[in-house]
Structures are given as C-alpha cells and as structure tokens.
Amino acid sequence: MSDNVGFAVVGVGLVGPTHARFIHAAEGAELKVICDLREDRGKPLAEKYGAEWLTDFREVMKRPDIQVVNICLPTALHLEVATAAAEAGKHVIVEKPIELNLDRASKLIAVCRRNGVKLASIFNRRFVFGTRRAHDAVHNGELGRLVVADMFFKSWRTQEYYTESGWRGTWGKEGGASLINQGVHGVDLMTWIAGPVKRVQGYARHLRHDIEADDTTIAVCEYESGALGVIESTTSVYPRQPDRIELNGEKGTIVIEDYKIAKWEVDGVELGEPSAAELARPGADRGTAVGHFLQIQDMVYAIRERRDPVIKGEDALPSLAVIQAIYEAERTGQPVEVRQPATV
Ligand SMILES: NC(=O)c1ccc[n+]([C@@H]2O[C@H](COP(=O)([O-])OP(=O)(O)OC[C@H]3O[C@@H](n4cnc5c(N)ncnc54)[C@H](O)[C@@H]3O)[C@@H](O)[C@H]2O)c1
C-alpha cells in the first residue's frame, strides 16, 4: 500500500488548478479528488491528473484515502468546509484570506486545533528570493531600525471579474474587495517583514467599479516599532503597475518590485542571489507560484515529521487584523487601533 498523502482540492476556479498542479508535482503527495460544483471546471482537471471529480464537499470528507483538503473556494465558504474537514480528521490548507473577518478566522483555527488537525494558511509570496531576503535583512539587523515601510499594490480588474464571479466585491461573500483579496498578500508581507501594525487611518472606496466594497484603498500605518508607512491596494489602476514594497531603515533602502529586489542600497551588505536549487523548484518559473508548491510540499513533510506547517492558521491573523482596522477607519472616519492576534 502506498504511504503517499492523499489530497483533495475543493474549488477549482482561478487558483484551484495551481494547487492541483503542485500536489501532482510534490514528493509523497497524491491528488485523489477534485471537487467543484461546475463540471466544466472539475471534470477535465480531475481527468488530467487521474483523480475523481466530486461535486459535494461532504462526500470528500467521507473518503479514507484523503488526508489533506485544499480549500480554494470563495472566502465565505472557508469556515464551513474547513469545519467539515477538521471534524472528519483531515488536515487543511486554506487559501488567503483565511476567512471574511477575525471572528470567523478564529473559529476556523479553533476547530482545526480542537480536532488535532494541521492548518496551513497560503501566503505564497513569502517564498520568493526578493521578499525572503528583505525579511531577513530587517530581522537580522542588516537594515537597522525601520523608519518607513510602504506597500503600493496598484492593479486592474475588469467589471466582469466582479460581476461574473457572484461573490467578489461584496461584503457578505468576500469581506471587502481589493484590500482583502489582492492587498492581503502585501499586508501579510508588511506585517511579516516590518512587524505588527499598531494603528491605522485610511480610506477604502470604490472609484471605478460597480461593487459594494473597495477597489481603491489607501491607509497610513504606525508600526509597533515606531516606523510609519502607507498601504495602497487597488484594482482600479489601469494598466496594472508592479506590486511595490519600499523599506527604509537606518542603514539603507530596499525596494521590491513584483517580488524581485529592484533596489538594494544597504551599507556594507551584499544582496546575494538565489541558489540553483531554489531556481529549479517547481513553480519557480512562474514567480510567486513557487510558494504554492513549497507550502503543499511542506504539508506532506509536516505530517511525516509530526510538526506544524511553516505558515500556520494563526499566521493569517495579523494581516486580517490590519485589513479589518482599515475598513473600520473608512466607516468611522477615525484612526483605529489594530486588534493584535493575542487578543483575537
Ligand atoms: N494565493 C493566490 O494567489 C490566490 C489567487 C486567486 C484566489 N485566491 C483565493 O482563493 C479562493 C478562491 O478564489 P478563486 O478566485 O479561485 O475563486 P473562483 O470563483 O474563481 O473559484 C471558486 C470555485 O469554487 C467552486 N465552488 C463554489 N462553491 C462550491 C461548493 N459549495 N462546492 C464545490 N465547489 C464550489 C466554483 O464553482 C468555482 O469554480 C479565494 O479565497 C481567493 O482569495 C488566492
């Protein structure tokens, strides 16, 4: 009998196929089931990987050959499906954002903990050379104390992207729009690299799309370290501009553009370069997709080694706390203190 870890991907719209591809590529992993309500999405993908196509996620949870469920569904469904998985003893990999808000995210984390299953939260953009190198430069002191930490994520989505999905752009099913869907990647990187955000002031408006929630969000942040910075997240800027992060410390400046180091001016410190092994990893040819591969592979090793995944459920809370605070700042017109994970 094979001792491979059996996986199911639930939801194969935009991002689910990436999970399927990397489960197929991962050592010790076997893709058993693709679950999607839509035949045109689920069936061909299942056939491509020799997996079975199911439409009801409850059926997935009954399968003894599945140990891990990858949740790639609209955000408001993450809690329900993760609960079903955890209660059936399946480990969970959940796409970003983990859920609509901190309360639902905390429930999702708690149900996994209660049932003793592992929970990995996807933040694939932490795994490329540029973001990791910047993180290390801040955390090992190469950049000195941070003074300014900024993120500019100015992207473009069509009106159809929102209208045809049936869930994007709505408070009820997406929990927001540009900031919580696209911006969450950048906010995660900022809290990971620059540390906890203490307080925010901001605006979250829709300026170009006919949607309920934000397509243009701009906030000012005060980090717990004392550093200041801005968070900009849009789906209203045409054409899309490279995702940019700027870090200004006492000893220099680092600028990241589309996850590559665009500027490295750090006193007396060499940038270095990614290793050959790193460049040869599945997904490395597609930039930040390598993170999906590494997080899926990591789940297999975490199961074998009886340890937590490299990015756990709790690690999704700091960015969600900042996002929730920015939306509250828009609603109240006041600066908002960020709820820190320990108090979630
Ligand atoms: N990490 C990344 O780079 C990345 C990229 C895109 C999306 N995401 C995240 O992934 C999640 C999914 O986003 P998407 O853009 O792929 O969504 P999508 O709407 O393109 O796909 C969702 C799929 O789920 C299916 N579905 C809906 N309800 C279902 C149910 N009850 N049972 C089975 N299938 C069901 C739909 O038919 C659809 O195919 C979101 O949380 C999103 O934020 C992450």
Tab-separated table of N, CA, C and O and ligand atoms in Angstrom, residues 10-17 19 35-38 41 54-57 71-75 77-78 81 95-97 122 124-125 161 165 167-168 174 180-181 185 288 292, ligand 1:
chain	number	residue	atom	x	y	z
A	10	VAL	N	-10.757	21.458	-3.184
A	10	VAL	CA	-12.163	21.843	-3.231
A	10	VAL	C	-12.244	23.266	-3.777
A	10	VAL	O	-11.769	24.215	-3.144
A	11	GLY	N	-12.834	23.385	-4.981
A	11	GLY	CA	-12.905	24.682	-5.668
A	11	GLY	C	-11.776	24.804	-6.667
A	11	GLY	O	-10.604	24.868	-6.277
A	12	VAL	N	-12.119	24.758	-7.964
A	12	VAL	CA	-11.064	24.859	-8.981
A	12	VAL	C	-11.418	25.931	-10.013
A	12	VAL	O	-11.514	25.683	-11.201
A	13	GLY	N	-11.607	27.154	-9.512
A	13	GLY	CA	-11.807	28.299	-10.403
A	13	GLY	C	-10.452	28.861	-10.794
A	13	GLY	O	-9.672	28.212	-11.486
A	14	LEU	N	-10.140	30.069	-10.305
A	14	LEU	CA	-8.870	30.700	-10.677
A	14	LEU	C	-7.652	30.000	-10.064
A	14	LEU	O	-6.696	29.693	-10.764
A	15	VAL	N	-7.713	29.755	-8.747
A	15	VAL	CA	-6.471	29.309	-8.093
A	15	VAL	C	-6.413	27.801	-7.838
A	15	VAL	O	-5.321	27.239	-7.712
A	16	GLY	N	-7.575	27.134	-7.778
A	16	GLY	CA	-7.570	25.688	-7.500
A	16	GLY	C	-6.661	24.886	-8.432
A	16	GLY	O	-5.948	23.973	-7.972
A	17	PRO	N	-6.659	25.167	-9.766
A	17	PRO	CA	-5.790	24.396	-10.659
A	17	PRO	C	-4.299	24.493	-10.304
A	17	PRO	O	-3.536	23.537	-10.537
A	19	HIS	N	-3.145	24.571	-7.241
A	19	HIS	CA	-2.985	23.571	-6.170
A	19	HIS	C	-2.881	22.170	-6.778
A	19	HIS	O	-2.030	21.375	-6.383
A	35	CYS	N	-12.971	18.627	-6.314
A	35	CYS	CA	-14.377	18.874	-6.001
A	35	CYS	C	-14.754	20.271	-6.472
A	35	CYS	O	-14.119	21.259	-6.065
A	36	ASP	N	-15.709	20.352	-7.359
A	36	ASP	CA	-16.239	21.654	-7.796
A	36	ASP	C	-17.661	21.415	-8.294
A	36	ASP	O	-17.947	20.373	-8.913
A	37	LEU	N	-18.530	22.366	-8.037
A	37	LEU	CA	-19.916	22.250	-8.496
A	37	LEU	C	-19.971	22.214	-10.018
A	37	LEU	O	-20.867	21.611	-10.600
A	38	ARG	N	-19.008	22.855	-10.665
A	38	ARG	CA	-19.067	23.013	-12.129
A	38	ARG	C	-18.317	21.895	-12.839
A	38	ARG	O	-17.104	21.726	-12.670
A	41	ARG	N	-15.293	22.772	-15.026
A	41	ARG	CA	-14.029	23.024	-14.322
A	41	ARG	C	-13.498	21.748	-13.667
A	41	ARG	O	-12.312	21.445	-13.756
A	54	LEU	N	-15.788	15.175	-7.838
A	54	LEU	CA	-16.981	15.147	-6.986
A	54	LEU	C	-17.569	16.554	-6.923
A	54	LEU	O	-16.849	17.543	-7.106
A	55	THR	N	-18.853	16.632	-6.642
A	55	THR	CA	-19.477	17.965	-6.544
A	55	THR	C	-19.807	18.348	-5.104
A	55	THR	O	-19.919	19.529	-4.800
A	56	ASP	N	-19.962	17.348	-4.226
A	56	ASP	CA	-20.391	17.642	-2.857
A	56	ASP	C	-19.201	17.498	-1.911
A	56	ASP	O	-18.656	16.402	-1.748
A	57	PHE	N	-18.821	18.589	-1.271
A	57	PHE	CA	-17.623	18.519	-0.418
A	57	PHE	C	-17.815	17.558	0.761
A	57	PHE	O	-16.849	17.037	1.317
A	71	ILE	N	-8.549	24.098	0.402
A	71	ILE	CA	-9.774	24.888	0.234
A	71	ILE	C	-9.483	26.104	-0.642
A	71	ILE	O	-8.777	27.034	-0.234
A	72	CYS	N	-10.035	26.059	-1.851
A	72	CYS	CA	-9.819	27.130	-2.842
A	72	CYS	C	-11.175	27.693	-3.270
A	72	CYS	O	-11.411	27.935	-4.457
A	73	LEU	N	-12.035	27.866	-2.299
A	73	LEU	CA	-13.418	28.312	-2.537
A	73	LEU	C	-13.541	29.802	-2.275
A	73	LEU	O	-12.686	30.390	-1.602
A	74	PRO	N	-14.661	30.396	-2.723
A	74	PRO	CA	-14.944	31.770	-2.310
A	74	PRO	C	-14.779	31.909	-0.789
A	74	PRO	O	-15.129	30.989	-0.027
A	75	THR	N	-14.253	33.033	-0.365
A	75	THR	CA	-13.763	33.194	1.015
A	75	THR	C	-14.804	32.841	2.083
A	75	THR	O	-14.469	32.218	3.098
A	77	LEU	N	-16.882	30.620	2.263
A	77	LEU	CA	-17.127	29.181	2.439
A	77	LEU	C	-15.979	28.477	3.175
A	77	LEU	O	-16.070	27.289	3.479
A	78	HIS	N	-14.901	29.205	3.433
A	78	HIS	CA	-13.725	28.551	4.025
A	78	HIS	C	-14.050	27.905	5.377
A	78	HIS	O	-13.643	26.773	5.642
A	81	VAL	N	-16.289	24.607	5.158
A	81	VAL	CA	-15.613	23.446	4.578
A	81	VAL	C	-14.436	23.006	5.464
A	81	VAL	O	-14.201	21.811	5.649
A	95	GLU	N	-6.768	28.796	1.342
A	95	GLU	CA	-6.284	29.952	0.574
A	95	GLU	C	-6.448	31.248	1.379
A	95	GLU	O	-7.225	31.336	2.315
A	96	LYS	N	-5.727	32.257	0.963
A	96	LYS	CA	-5.864	33.585	1.555
A	96	LYS	C	-7.075	34.273	0.959
A	96	LYS	O	-7.400	33.947	-0.190
A	97	PRO	N	-7.754	35.172	1.611
A	97	PRO	CA	-7.676	35.400	3.047
A	97	PRO	C	-8.335	34.233	3.757
A	97	PRO	O	-9.279	33.648	3.220
A	122	ILE	N	-2.304	29.772	3.164
A	122	ILE	CA	-1.472	30.087	1.985
A	122	ILE	C	-1.060	31.566	1.972
A	122	ILE	O	-1.907	32.460	2.013
A	124	ASN	N	1.733	32.527	-0.448
A	124	ASN	CA	2.759	32.036	-1.358
A	124	ASN	C	3.842	33.066	-1.669
A	124	ASN	O	4.939	32.708	-2.066
A	125	ARG	N	3.535	34.351	-1.434
A	125	ARG	CA	4.519	35.363	-1.854
A	125	ARG	C	5.664	35.558	-0.860
A	125	ARG	O	6.578	36.330	-1.102
A	161	TYR	N	-14.831	40.699	-13.939
A	161	TYR	CA	-14.147	39.926	-12.886
A	161	TYR	C	-15.015	39.899	-11.626
A	161	TYR	O	-15.124	38.877	-10.945
A	165	SER	N	-18.367	36.581	-11.076
A	165	SER	CA	-17.989	35.625	-10.021
A	165	SER	C	-19.158	35.299	-9.096
A	165	SER	O	-19.217	34.220	-8.525
A	167	TRP	N	-19.514	36.514	-6.208
A	167	TRP	CA	-19.099	36.713	-4.808
A	167	TRP	C	-18.087	37.856	-4.619
A	167	TRP	O	-18.072	38.503	-3.584
A	168	ARG	N	-17.282	38.149	-5.630
A	168	ARG	CA	-16.242	39.170	-5.447
A	168	ARG	C	-16.866	40.566	-5.376
A	168	ARG	O	-17.876	40.827	-6.030
A	174	GLU	N	-17.117	38.260	0.194
A	174	GLU	CA	-15.674	38.457	0.061
A	174	GLU	C	-15.081	39.190	1.265
A	174	GLU	O	-13.873	39.184	1.460
A	180	ILE	N	-8.849	43.099	0.775
A	180	ILE	CA	-8.852	41.773	1.414
A	180	ILE	C	-8.492	40.660	0.424
A	180	ILE	O	-8.003	39.612	0.821
A	181	ASN	N	-8.704	40.892	-0.868
A	181	ASN	CA	-8.388	39.838	-1.832
A	181	ASN	C	-6.966	39.995	-2.376
A	181	ASN	O	-6.108	39.136	-2.144
A	185	HIS	N	-2.099	39.933	0.312
A	185	HIS	CA	-0.744	39.412	0.078
A	185	HIS	C	0.299	40.428	0.575
A	185	HIS	O	1.270	40.073	1.232
A	288	THR	N	5.771	33.842	-8.007
A	288	THR	CA	5.309	33.554	-6.655
A	288	THR	C	4.557	32.239	-6.542
A	288	THR	O	4.246	31.801	-5.437
A	292	HIS	N	3.170	28.200	-3.608
A	292	HIS	CA	2.120	27.183	-3.527
A	292	HIS	C	2.765	25.790	-3.473
A	292	HIS	O	2.380	24.938	-2.674
B	1	LIG	N1	-2.928	32.747	-3.479
B	1	LIG	C1	-3.337	33.283	-4.598
B	1	LIG	O1	-2.519	33.733	-5.394
B	1	LIG	C2	-4.819	33.317	-4.925
B	1	LIG	C3	-5.223	33.645	-6.225
B	1	LIG	C4	-6.605	33.674	-6.501
B	1	LIG	C5	-7.523	33.396	-5.496
B	1	LIG	N2	-7.109	33.098	-4.225
B	1	LIG	C6	-8.071	32.804	-3.136
B	1	LIG	O2	-8.632	31.507	-3.409
B	1	LIG	C7	-10.026	31.471	-3.087
B	1	LIG	C8	-10.807	31.131	-4.371
B	1	LIG	O3	-10.637	32.185	-5.286
B	1	LIG	P1	-10.829	31.994	-6.870
B	1	LIG	O4	-10.501	33.325	-7.456
B	1	LIG	O5	-10.102	30.787	-7.325
B	1	LIG	O6	-12.425	31.761	-6.915
B	1	LIG	P2	-13.299	31.291	-8.177
B	1	LIG	O7	-14.634	31.897	-8.009
B	1	LIG	O8	-12.536	31.547	-9.448
B	1	LIG	O9	-13.376	29.718	-7.958
B	1	LIG	C9	-14.118	29.131	-6.928
B	1	LIG	C10	-14.623	27.763	-7.409
B	1	LIG	O10	-15.334	27.167	-6.319
B	1	LIG	C11	-16.452	26.489	-6.872
B	1	LIG	N3	-17.475	26.347	-5.817
B	1	LIG	C12	-18.235	27.305	-5.259
B	1	LIG	N4	-18.992	26.805	-4.268
B	1	LIG	C13	-18.696	25.485	-4.198
B	1	LIG	C14	-19.129	24.430	-3.366
B	1	LIG	N5	-20.040	24.610	-2.404
B	1	LIG	N6	-18.630	23.188	-3.590
B	1	LIG	C15	-17.696	22.973	-4.552
B	1	LIG	N7	-17.254	23.942	-5.371
B	1	LIG	C16	-17.733	25.187	-5.189
B	1	LIG	C17	-16.906	27.357	-8.037
B	1	LIG	O11	-17.661	26.618	-8.971
B	1	LIG	C18	-15.583	27.845	-8.587
B	1	LIG	O12	-15.101	27.036	-9.639
B	1	LIG	C19	-10.359	32.849	-2.509
B	1	LIG	O13	-10.285	32.801	-1.101
B	1	LIG	C20	-9.272	33.755	-3.083
B	1	LIG	O14	-8.999	34.877	-2.280
B	1	LIG	C21	-5.771	33.031	-3.940
